[in-house]
Amino acid sequence: MNDSTIPAQPSCADPFEPGSLSVEQARLRILAHADPVTGTERVAIRQGLARVLSDDVISPINVPPRTNSAMDGYAVQGADLPAEGEVSLRIIGESYAGTPYGGPLGSGEAVRIMTGGVMPMGSDSVVIQEQVVATGDVLRVGSGHRTGQNVRATGEDLAEGEVALCAGRLLTPADLGLLASLGFAEIGVRRRPRVAFLSTGDELRGIGTPLDEGQIYDSNRYTLYAMLSRMGVDLLDLGVVGDDKGALEETLTAAAGDADVVISTGGVSVGEADFTREILARLGQVGFWKIAMKPGRPLAFGQLGSTLFFGLPGNPVAVMVTFHQFVRPALLRLAGAETPDQFARLTAVCSERLRKRAGRAEFTRGIVESRPDGTLSVRSTGRQGSGILRSMSLANCFIVLPAERETVEPGETVQVELFQGML
Ligand code: AMP
Ligand code: MG
């Protein structure tokens, strides 16, 4: 701005800017540009955690492979179980997990069986050991039992030929166990997205060196590193780049050739955007967005060639909030992951007053807890400045206050987004 009029209110302080995007609009625009990476590889299943399945996994076997006992007790024929009174059966053998009873079981007979033991041929029910009296080879069983009880049927978990896990599945610990239970040693997964990240700012110093006047440590690259690590993407740390056109252009040019996504922090606020805008305009198509949210309002997003570019704000909390709301879903899409609702919200009772004006969504850092009556209670982590990283460190959720909401009074309900394990 080089004319001499002073604006009545600088635009960066105006929450009612008509050109602002809502969080959801911004996310949709971003996702429209995120296409899954191509390329697959085979990995040992232990390496499969947080990877994305490239193909459906079809079960080659029945799970469980044989009908077996769900309890420790005695395998019997349901027809022998008395409707009233009691019956005496003859114990003819044992079936342990891994060591089945060899022969058939007839009427009037019982086989001692342990959990996981294969049901002897001819048996269909298990009476649990606490409900019988065994003396020598005589088993006395009372009434109240049911044919088929305490038995796990062959294939009841998964039948041979059934789809066990679908392509696009982001593998969890349970999935690795499931794959092992089917006997898979390796699985096909998509290639990981490659993500380059950097911090920008002349004031930033690397850790391990003393600070001069006006300098601060670069923390954003560490939160980014950690958030990206949890997502299981390939990382390329580009370090800190000063507010220097040549250096920034060089770094971004190299990164764009090398990565699927480049994430920078800093340099997109009103005071610095022109400088970054000029460089990005030469390298690709990047828009500078005002998003009706707090923290995290300025955001640059676009493409450097075929590489997606995110220019996140410099403030440490804004970095984490915008990463969670925009970068994470885009990376999951790029990874080819079919994820259920990533922004599932819970309702909690707010225990304090949260001052707010209508006009933009706020992501207040909160601590949510269960109350004895089964409902949830949430409080803020205290001071909420977007430079106060402790507000994130202490939190286990965002209290999401939609744009139209005004001040929350104690006892009112709010929506929370849990982020434990993610941020
Ligand atoms: P900027 O968006 O570059 O104007 O930065 C906004 C605020 O975030 C300033 O106070 C910066 O000093 C701070 N900041 C920017 N980058 C980082 C970083 N990598 N680590 C910690 N603070 C940062
Ligand atoms: Mg800066």
Coordinates of C-alpha atoms and ligand atoms in Angstrom, one line a residue:
M1 CA 0.0 0.0 0.0
N2 CA 1.7 3.2 -1.1
D3 CA -1.0 5.8 -1.0
S4 CA -1.1 8.0 2.0
T5 CA -4.5 7.1 3.4
I6 CA -4.5 5.1 6.7
P7 CA -7.1 2.4 6.7
A8 CA -9.7 2.8 9.4
Q9 CA -9.0 -0.8 10.5
P10 CA -6.2 -2.9 9.1
S11 CA -7.7 -5.8 7.2
C12 CA -5.8 -8.4 9.3
A13 CA -7.8 -7.4 12.3
D14 CA -11.2 -7.6 10.6
P15 CA -13.0 -10.8 11.3
F16 CA -15.9 -10.0 9.0
E17 CA -14.0 -9.9 5.7
P18 CA -16.5 -10.9 3.0
G19 CA -13.8 -12.7 1.0
S20 CA -13.1 -15.3 3.8
L21 CA -13.6 -19.0 3.2
S22 CA -15.2 -21.2 5.8
V23 CA -13.0 -24.0 7.1
E24 CA -15.2 -26.6 5.3
Q25 CA -15.0 -24.6 2.0
A26 CA -11.3 -24.4 2.3
R27 CA -11.0 -28.1 3.0
L28 CA -13.1 -29.1 0.1
R29 CA -11.1 -26.9 -2.3
I30 CA -7.9 -28.5 -1.0
L31 CA -9.2 -32.0 -1.3
A32 CA -10.3 -31.4 -4.9
H33 CA -6.6 -31.0 -5.7
A34 CA -5.3 -34.1 -3.8
D35 CA -5.1 -37.2 -6.0
P36 CA -3.9 -40.5 -4.5
V37 CA -0.3 -41.3 -5.3
T38 CA 0.3 -44.1 -7.7
G39 CA 2.9 -46.8 -7.1
T40 CA 2.7 -49.8 -4.7
E41 CA 5.1 -52.0 -2.9
R42 CA 5.0 -55.1 -0.8
V43 CA 6.0 -54.9 2.9
A44 CA 6.2 -57.3 5.8
I45 CA 3.1 -56.9 7.8
R46 CA 4.9 -55.3 10.8
Q47 CA 5.9 -52.6 8.4
G48 CA 2.3 -52.2 7.4
L49 CA 1.2 -50.0 10.4
A50 CA -0.4 -46.7 9.1
R51 CA 0.2 -47.8 5.5
V52 CA -2.6 -48.0 3.0
L53 CA -3.7 -51.3 1.4
S54 CA -3.3 -51.2 -2.4
D55 CA -5.7 -54.1 -3.0
D56 CA -8.6 -55.9 -1.3
V57 CA -7.3 -58.7 1.0
I58 CA -9.2 -61.9 0.5
S59 CA -9.2 -64.4 3.2
P60 CA -7.5 -67.6 2.1
I61 CA -8.8 -69.6 5.1
N62 CA -11.7 -69.8 7.5
V63 CA -11.2 -68.0 10.8
P64 CA -11.4 -69.9 13.0
P65 CA -10.3 -72.8 10.9
R66 CA -12.2 -75.4 13.0
T67 CA -15.2 -75.2 15.3
N68 CA -13.8 -74.9 18.8
S69 CA -14.6 -74.2 22.4
A70 CA -15.0 -70.7 23.7
M71 CA -14.6 -71.8 27.3
D72 CA -12.8 -74.4 29.5
G73 CA -15.2 -77.2 30.2
Y74 CA -16.6 -80.4 28.5
A75 CA -17.7 -81.0 25.0
V76 CA -21.0 -82.9 24.8
Q77 CA -24.0 -83.6 22.6
G78 CA -26.7 -81.0 23.0
A79 CA -29.3 -83.8 22.9
D80 CA -27.9 -85.2 26.1
L81 CA -28.3 -82.0 28.1
P82 CA -31.3 -82.4 30.5
A83 CA -34.2 -80.1 30.5
E84 CA -34.6 -80.8 34.2
G85 CA -32.8 -82.8 36.9
E86 CA -29.3 -84.0 35.9
V87 CA -27.5 -86.5 33.7
S88 CA -24.3 -88.5 34.1
L89 CA -22.0 -88.6 31.1
R90 CA -18.8 -90.6 30.7
I91 CA -15.5 -88.6 30.1
I92 CA -13.7 -90.3 27.2
G93 CA -10.8 -88.0 26.5
E94 CA -9.3 -84.5 26.2
S95 CA -9.1 -81.8 23.5
Y96 CA -6.6 -79.1 24.2
A97 CA -5.8 -76.1 22.0
G98 CA -3.4 -77.5 19.4
T99 CA -4.0 -81.1 20.5
P100 CA -7.5 -82.3 19.4
Y101 CA -9.3 -85.4 20.6
G102 CA -8.8 -88.0 17.9
G103 CA -12.0 -89.9 18.0
P104 CA -15.8 -89.3 17.6
L105 CA -18.0 -88.4 20.6
G106 CA -21.2 -90.4 21.0
S107 CA -24.4 -90.0 23.1
G108 CA -23.7 -90.2 26.8
E109 CA -20.1 -89.1 26.4
A110 CA -18.1 -86.0 27.2
V111 CA -14.6 -84.8 26.3
R112 CA -12.6 -82.5 28.6
I113 CA -12.0 -79.4 26.4
M114 CA -10.0 -76.2 26.8
T115 CA -10.6 -72.8 25.2
G116 CA -9.6 -73.0 21.6
G117 CA -9.7 -76.8 21.6
V118 CA -11.2 -78.3 18.5
M119 CA -14.7 -79.7 19.1
P120 CA -14.7 -83.5 18.8
M121 CA -16.7 -84.9 15.9
G122 CA -20.3 -85.6 17.1
S123 CA -20.2 -82.9 19.8
D124 CA -22.0 -79.5 19.4
S125 CA -22.0 -77.9 22.9
V126 CA -19.7 -77.1 25.8
V127 CA -20.7 -77.0 29.4
I128 CA -18.3 -74.9 31.4
Q129 CA -16.3 -76.5 34.1
E130 CA -17.8 -74.3 36.9
Q131 CA -21.2 -75.8 36.1
V132 CA -20.5 -79.5 36.4
V133 CA -19.2 -82.0 38.9
A134 CA -16.5 -84.4 37.6
T135 CA -15.6 -87.5 39.6
G136 CA -13.1 -89.8 38.0
D137 CA -14.5 -90.4 34.5
V138 CA -18.1 -89.5 35.5
L139 CA -19.5 -86.0 34.6
R140 CA -22.7 -84.8 36.2
V141 CA -24.5 -82.1 34.4
G142 CA -27.6 -80.2 35.6
S143 CA -30.3 -78.4 33.6
G144 CA -30.4 -74.9 32.1
H145 CA -28.0 -75.5 29.2
R146 CA -28.6 -74.9 25.6
T147 CA -27.5 -76.8 22.5
G148 CA -24.6 -75.0 20.7
Q149 CA -23.6 -73.0 23.7
N150 CA -19.9 -71.9 24.2
V151 CA -18.9 -72.9 20.8
R152 CA -17.1 -70.8 18.1
A153 CA -18.1 -71.9 14.6
T154 CA -15.6 -72.4 11.8
G155 CA -15.4 -69.2 9.7
E156 CA -17.5 -67.2 12.1
D157 CA -14.9 -64.4 12.3
L158 CA -14.2 -64.6 8.5
A159 CA -15.1 -67.1 5.9
E160 CA -12.7 -68.3 3.2
G161 CA -13.0 -66.1 0.1
E162 CA -14.5 -63.2 2.0
V163 CA -13.0 -59.7 1.8
A164 CA -11.1 -59.3 5.0
L165 CA -9.9 -55.7 4.4
C166 CA -10.6 -53.4 1.6
A167 CA -8.2 -51.5 -0.6
G168 CA -7.7 -48.0 0.8
R169 CA -7.6 -49.3 4.4
L170 CA -5.3 -47.3 6.7
L171 CA -3.9 -50.2 8.6
T172 CA -4.3 -50.3 12.4
P173 CA -2.8 -52.7 15.0
A174 CA -6.0 -54.8 14.9
D175 CA -5.6 -55.0 11.1
L176 CA -2.0 -56.3 11.4
G177 CA -3.3 -59.0 13.8
L178 CA -6.1 -59.8 11.4
L179 CA -3.7 -60.2 8.5
A180 CA -1.4 -62.4 10.7
S181 CA -4.5 -64.5 11.6
L182 CA -5.0 -65.2 7.9
G183 CA -1.3 -66.3 7.5
F184 CA -0.1 -63.3 5.5
A185 CA 3.6 -62.5 5.9
E186 CA 3.5 -59.6 3.4
I187 CA 0.9 -57.2 2.0
G188 CA 0.6 -54.8 -0.9
V189 CA 0.5 -51.1 0.1
R190 CA 0.6 -47.8 -1.7
R191 CA 3.8 -45.9 -1.8
R192 CA 4.0 -43.3 0.9
P193 CA 3.5 -39.6 0.0
R194 CA 6.8 -37.7 0.2
V195 CA 6.5 -34.5 2.2
A196 CA 9.1 -31.7 2.3
F197 CA 8.8 -29.1 5.1
L198 CA 10.6 -26.0 6.1
S199 CA 10.3 -23.0 8.4
T200 CA 10.8 -19.4 7.1
G201 CA 11.8 -16.3 9.1
D202 CA 14.9 -14.3 9.7
E203 CA 14.2 -14.4 13.5
L204 CA 14.5 -18.2 13.7
R205 CA 17.5 -19.9 15.3
G206 CA 18.2 -23.7 15.3
I207 CA 18.1 -25.4 18.7
G208 CA 21.4 -25.9 20.4
T209 CA 22.6 -22.3 19.6
P210 CA 22.3 -19.3 21.9
L211 CA 19.7 -16.7 21.0
D212 CA 20.7 -13.2 20.0
E213 CA 18.4 -10.2 20.6
G214 CA 15.1 -10.6 18.8
Q215 CA 15.6 -14.2 17.9
I216 CA 13.5 -17.2 18.8
Y217 CA 14.0 -20.9 18.4
D218 CA 12.4 -22.6 15.4
S219 CA 9.8 -24.9 16.9
N220 CA 7.4 -25.3 14.0
R221 CA 9.7 -27.7 12.2
Y222 CA 9.6 -30.0 15.2
T223 CA 5.8 -30.0 15.6
L224 CA 5.6 -30.6 11.8
Y225 CA 8.1 -33.4 12.0
A226 CA 6.2 -35.1 14.7
M227 CA 2.7 -34.7 13.2
L228 CA 4.0 -35.9 9.8
S229 CA 5.8 -38.8 11.5
R230 CA 2.6 -40.0 13.1
M231 CA 1.1 -40.0 9.6
G232 CA 3.7 -42.4 8.3
V233 CA 4.7 -40.2 5.3
D234 CA 8.2 -40.0 3.9
L235 CA 9.9 -36.9 5.3
L236 CA 12.3 -34.4 3.8
D237 CA 13.4 -31.7 6.3
L238 CA 14.5 -28.6 4.4
G239 CA 15.5 -26.7 7.5
V240 CA 15.1 -23.0 8.1
V241 CA 15.1 -20.5 5.3
G242 CA 15.5 -16.8 6.0
D243 CA 13.3 -14.1 4.6
D244 CA 15.5 -14.0 1.5
K245 CA 13.9 -14.2 -1.9
G246 CA 16.7 -16.1 -3.6
A247 CA 17.1 -18.7 -0.9
L248 CA 13.4 -19.3 -0.6
E249 CA 13.0 -19.7 -4.3
E250 CA 15.9 -22.0 -4.6
T251 CA 14.6 -24.2 -1.7
L252 CA 11.1 -24.4 -3.0
T253 CA 12.2 -25.1 -6.6
A254 CA 14.3 -28.1 -5.4
A255 CA 11.6 -29.3 -3.0
A256 CA 8.9 -29.2 -5.7
G257 CA 10.9 -31.5 -7.9
D258 CA 11.4 -33.9 -5.1
A259 CA 8.2 -34.1 -3.1
D260 CA 4.5 -34.7 -3.5
V261 CA 3.8 -32.0 -0.9
V262 CA 5.8 -29.0 0.3
I263 CA 4.8 -27.4 3.6
S264 CA 6.3 -24.1 4.8
T265 CA 5.5 -22.1 7.9
G266 CA 5.6 -18.3 8.2
G267 CA 5.7 -15.6 5.6
V268 CA 2.0 -15.6 4.7
S269 CA 0.8 -13.0 7.1
V270 CA -0.3 -9.7 5.7
G271 CA 3.1 -8.1 6.3
E272 CA 5.1 -10.8 4.6
A273 CA 2.6 -12.2 2.0
D274 CA 3.7 -10.0 -0.9
F275 CA 7.2 -11.3 -0.7
T276 CA 6.2 -14.9 -0.6
R277 CA 3.5 -14.3 -3.2
E278 CA 6.0 -13.0 -5.7
I279 CA 8.2 -16.1 -5.4
L280 CA 5.3 -18.6 -5.5
A281 CA 3.8 -16.8 -8.5
R282 CA 7.0 -17.6 -10.4
L283 CA 7.0 -21.2 -9.3
G284 CA 3.4 -22.3 -9.7
Q285 CA -0.1 -21.4 -8.9
V286 CA -0.7 -20.6 -5.3
G287 CA -3.6 -18.7 -3.8
F288 CA -3.5 -16.7 -0.5
W289 CA -6.6 -17.5 1.4
K290 CA -8.3 -15.8 4.3
I291 CA -10.1 -18.4 6.2
A292 CA -12.8 -17.5 8.7
M293 CA -11.1 -19.3 11.6
K294 CA -9.0 -18.6 14.6
P295 CA -6.2 -19.4 14.9
G296 CA -4.9 -20.0 11.4
R297 CA -6.5 -17.4 9.2
P298 CA -3.9 -16.8 6.5
L299 CA -3.1 -19.8 4.5
A300 CA -1.4 -20.2 1.1
F301 CA -2.4 -23.2 -0.9
G302 CA -1.7 -24.3 -4.5
Q303 CA 0.6 -26.2 -6.8
L304 CA 4.2 -25.9 -7.6
G305 CA 4.2 -28.0 -10.8
S306 CA 2.5 -31.2 -9.8
T307 CA 3.5 -30.7 -6.1
L308 CA 0.9 -29.5 -3.6
F309 CA 2.0 -26.5 -1.6
F310 CA 0.8 -25.5 1.9
G311 CA 2.0 -22.1 3.2
L312 CA 0.9 -22.4 6.8
P313 CA 0.9 -19.4 9.2
G314 CA 4.0 -18.9 11.3
N315 CA 2.4 -18.9 14.7
P316 CA 3.0 -22.3 16.4
V317 CA -0.6 -23.0 17.4
A318 CA -1.9 -21.9 14.0
V319 CA 0.5 -24.4 12.4
M320 CA -1.0 -27.3 14.3
V321 CA -4.6 -26.2 13.8
T322 CA -4.2 -25.7 10.1
F323 CA -2.2 -28.9 9.7
H324 CA -5.0 -30.8 11.4
Q325 CA -7.9 -29.2 9.5
F326 CA -6.3 -29.0 6.1
V327 CA -3.0 -30.8 5.6
R328 CA -3.8 -34.0 7.4
P329 CA -7.0 -34.8 5.4
A330 CA -5.1 -33.9 2.2
L331 CA -2.2 -36.2 3.0
L332 CA -4.7 -39.0 3.8
R333 CA -6.3 -38.5 0.4
L334 CA -2.9 -38.5 -1.2
A335 CA -2.0 -41.7 0.6
G336 CA -5.1 -43.3 -0.9
A337 CA -6.7 -43.8 2.5
E338 CA -10.4 -44.3 2.8
T339 CA -11.0 -42.8 6.2
P340 CA -14.2 -42.6 8.1
D341 CA -15.2 -39.2 9.4
Q342 CA -11.9 -37.6 10.6
F343 CA -13.7 -34.8 12.2
A344 CA -16.2 -36.7 14.3
R345 CA -17.3 -34.4 17.1
L346 CA -18.6 -35.1 20.6
T347 CA -20.9 -33.0 22.7
A348 CA -19.5 -31.7 26.0
V349 CA -20.7 -29.4 28.7
C350 CA -18.4 -26.4 28.9
S351 CA -17.4 -25.6 32.4
E352 CA -16.3 -22.0 31.8
R353 CA -17.1 -18.9 29.9
L354 CA -15.5 -18.6 26.5
R355 CA -15.6 -15.2 25.0
K356 CA -16.3 -15.1 21.3
R357 CA -17.7 -12.9 18.6
A358 CA -19.6 -14.2 15.6
G359 CA -17.9 -14.2 12.3
R360 CA -15.2 -16.9 12.4
A361 CA -14.8 -20.4 13.7
E362 CA -12.6 -20.8 16.7
F363 CA -10.5 -23.8 17.7
T364 CA -10.1 -23.4 21.4
R365 CA -7.7 -25.8 23.0
G366 CA -9.5 -27.9 25.6
I367 CA -9.3 -30.7 28.1
V368 CA -12.3 -33.0 27.9
E369 CA -13.1 -35.4 30.7
S370 CA -15.8 -38.0 31.4
R371 CA -18.1 -37.1 34.3
P372 CA -19.6 -39.7 36.7
D373 CA -23.0 -39.2 35.0
G374 CA -21.6 -40.4 31.7
T375 CA -21.5 -37.0 30.0
L376 CA -18.4 -35.1 29.0
S377 CA -17.1 -31.9 30.5
V378 CA -14.6 -29.6 28.8
R379 CA -12.6 -26.7 29.9
S380 CA -10.1 -24.6 28.0
T381 CA -6.3 -24.9 28.6
G382 CA -6.1 -21.3 29.6
R383 CA -4.6 -18.5 27.6
Q384 CA -5.2 -19.0 23.9
G385 CA -2.8 -16.8 22.0
S386 CA -1.8 -18.5 18.7
G387 CA 1.8 -18.2 19.8
I388 CA 1.2 -20.1 23.1
L389 CA 2.2 -23.6 22.2
R390 CA 1.5 -24.8 25.8
S391 CA -2.2 -24.4 25.0
M392 CA -1.8 -27.3 22.5
S393 CA 0.5 -29.2 24.7
L394 CA -1.9 -29.4 27.6
A395 CA -5.0 -30.1 25.4
N396 CA -6.6 -33.3 24.3
C397 CA -9.2 -31.7 22.1
F398 CA -10.3 -28.7 20.1
I399 CA -13.4 -27.0 21.4
V400 CA -14.9 -26.1 18.0
L401 CA -17.0 -23.0 18.1
P402 CA -18.7 -22.4 14.7
A403 CA -18.5 -19.1 13.0
E404 CA -22.0 -18.0 14.0
R405 CA -21.5 -18.8 17.7
E406 CA -21.1 -16.1 20.3
T407 CA -19.8 -16.2 23.8
V408 CA -20.3 -19.6 25.5
E409 CA -21.5 -19.4 29.1
P410 CA -20.6 -22.1 31.7
G411 CA -23.0 -25.0 31.5
E412 CA -23.7 -24.6 27.8
T413 CA -22.9 -27.5 25.4
V414 CA -20.1 -27.3 22.8
Q415 CA -18.7 -29.6 20.2
V416 CA -15.2 -31.0 20.7
E417 CA -12.9 -32.8 18.3
L418 CA -10.6 -35.2 20.1
F419 CA -7.0 -35.2 18.7
Q420 CA -5.2 -37.6 21.1
G421 CA -2.8 -39.8 19.1
M422 CA -2.9 -37.4 16.2
L423 CA -1.5 -34.0 17.4
Ligands
AMP1 P1 4.9 -15.0 10.3 O1 3.7 -15.8 9.8 O2 6.1 -15.4 9.6 O3 4.6 -13.5 10.3 O4 5.1 -15.4 11.8 C1 4.1 -15.2 12.8 C2 4.7 -15.4 14.2 O5 5.1 -16.8 14.3 C3 5.9 -14.6 14.5 O6 5.8 -14.2 15.8 C4 7.0 -15.5 14.2 O7 8.2 -15.2 15.0 C5 6.5 -16.8 14.7 N1 7.1 -18.0 14.0 C6 7.2 -18.0 12.7 N2 7.9 -19.2 12.3 C7 8.2 -19.8 13.5 C8 8.8 -21.0 13.8 N3 9.3 -21.8 12.9 N4 8.9 -21.4 15.1 C9 8.4 -20.6 16.1 N5 7.8 -19.4 15.8 C10 7.7 -19.0 14.6
MG2 MG 8.0 -14.6 9.3

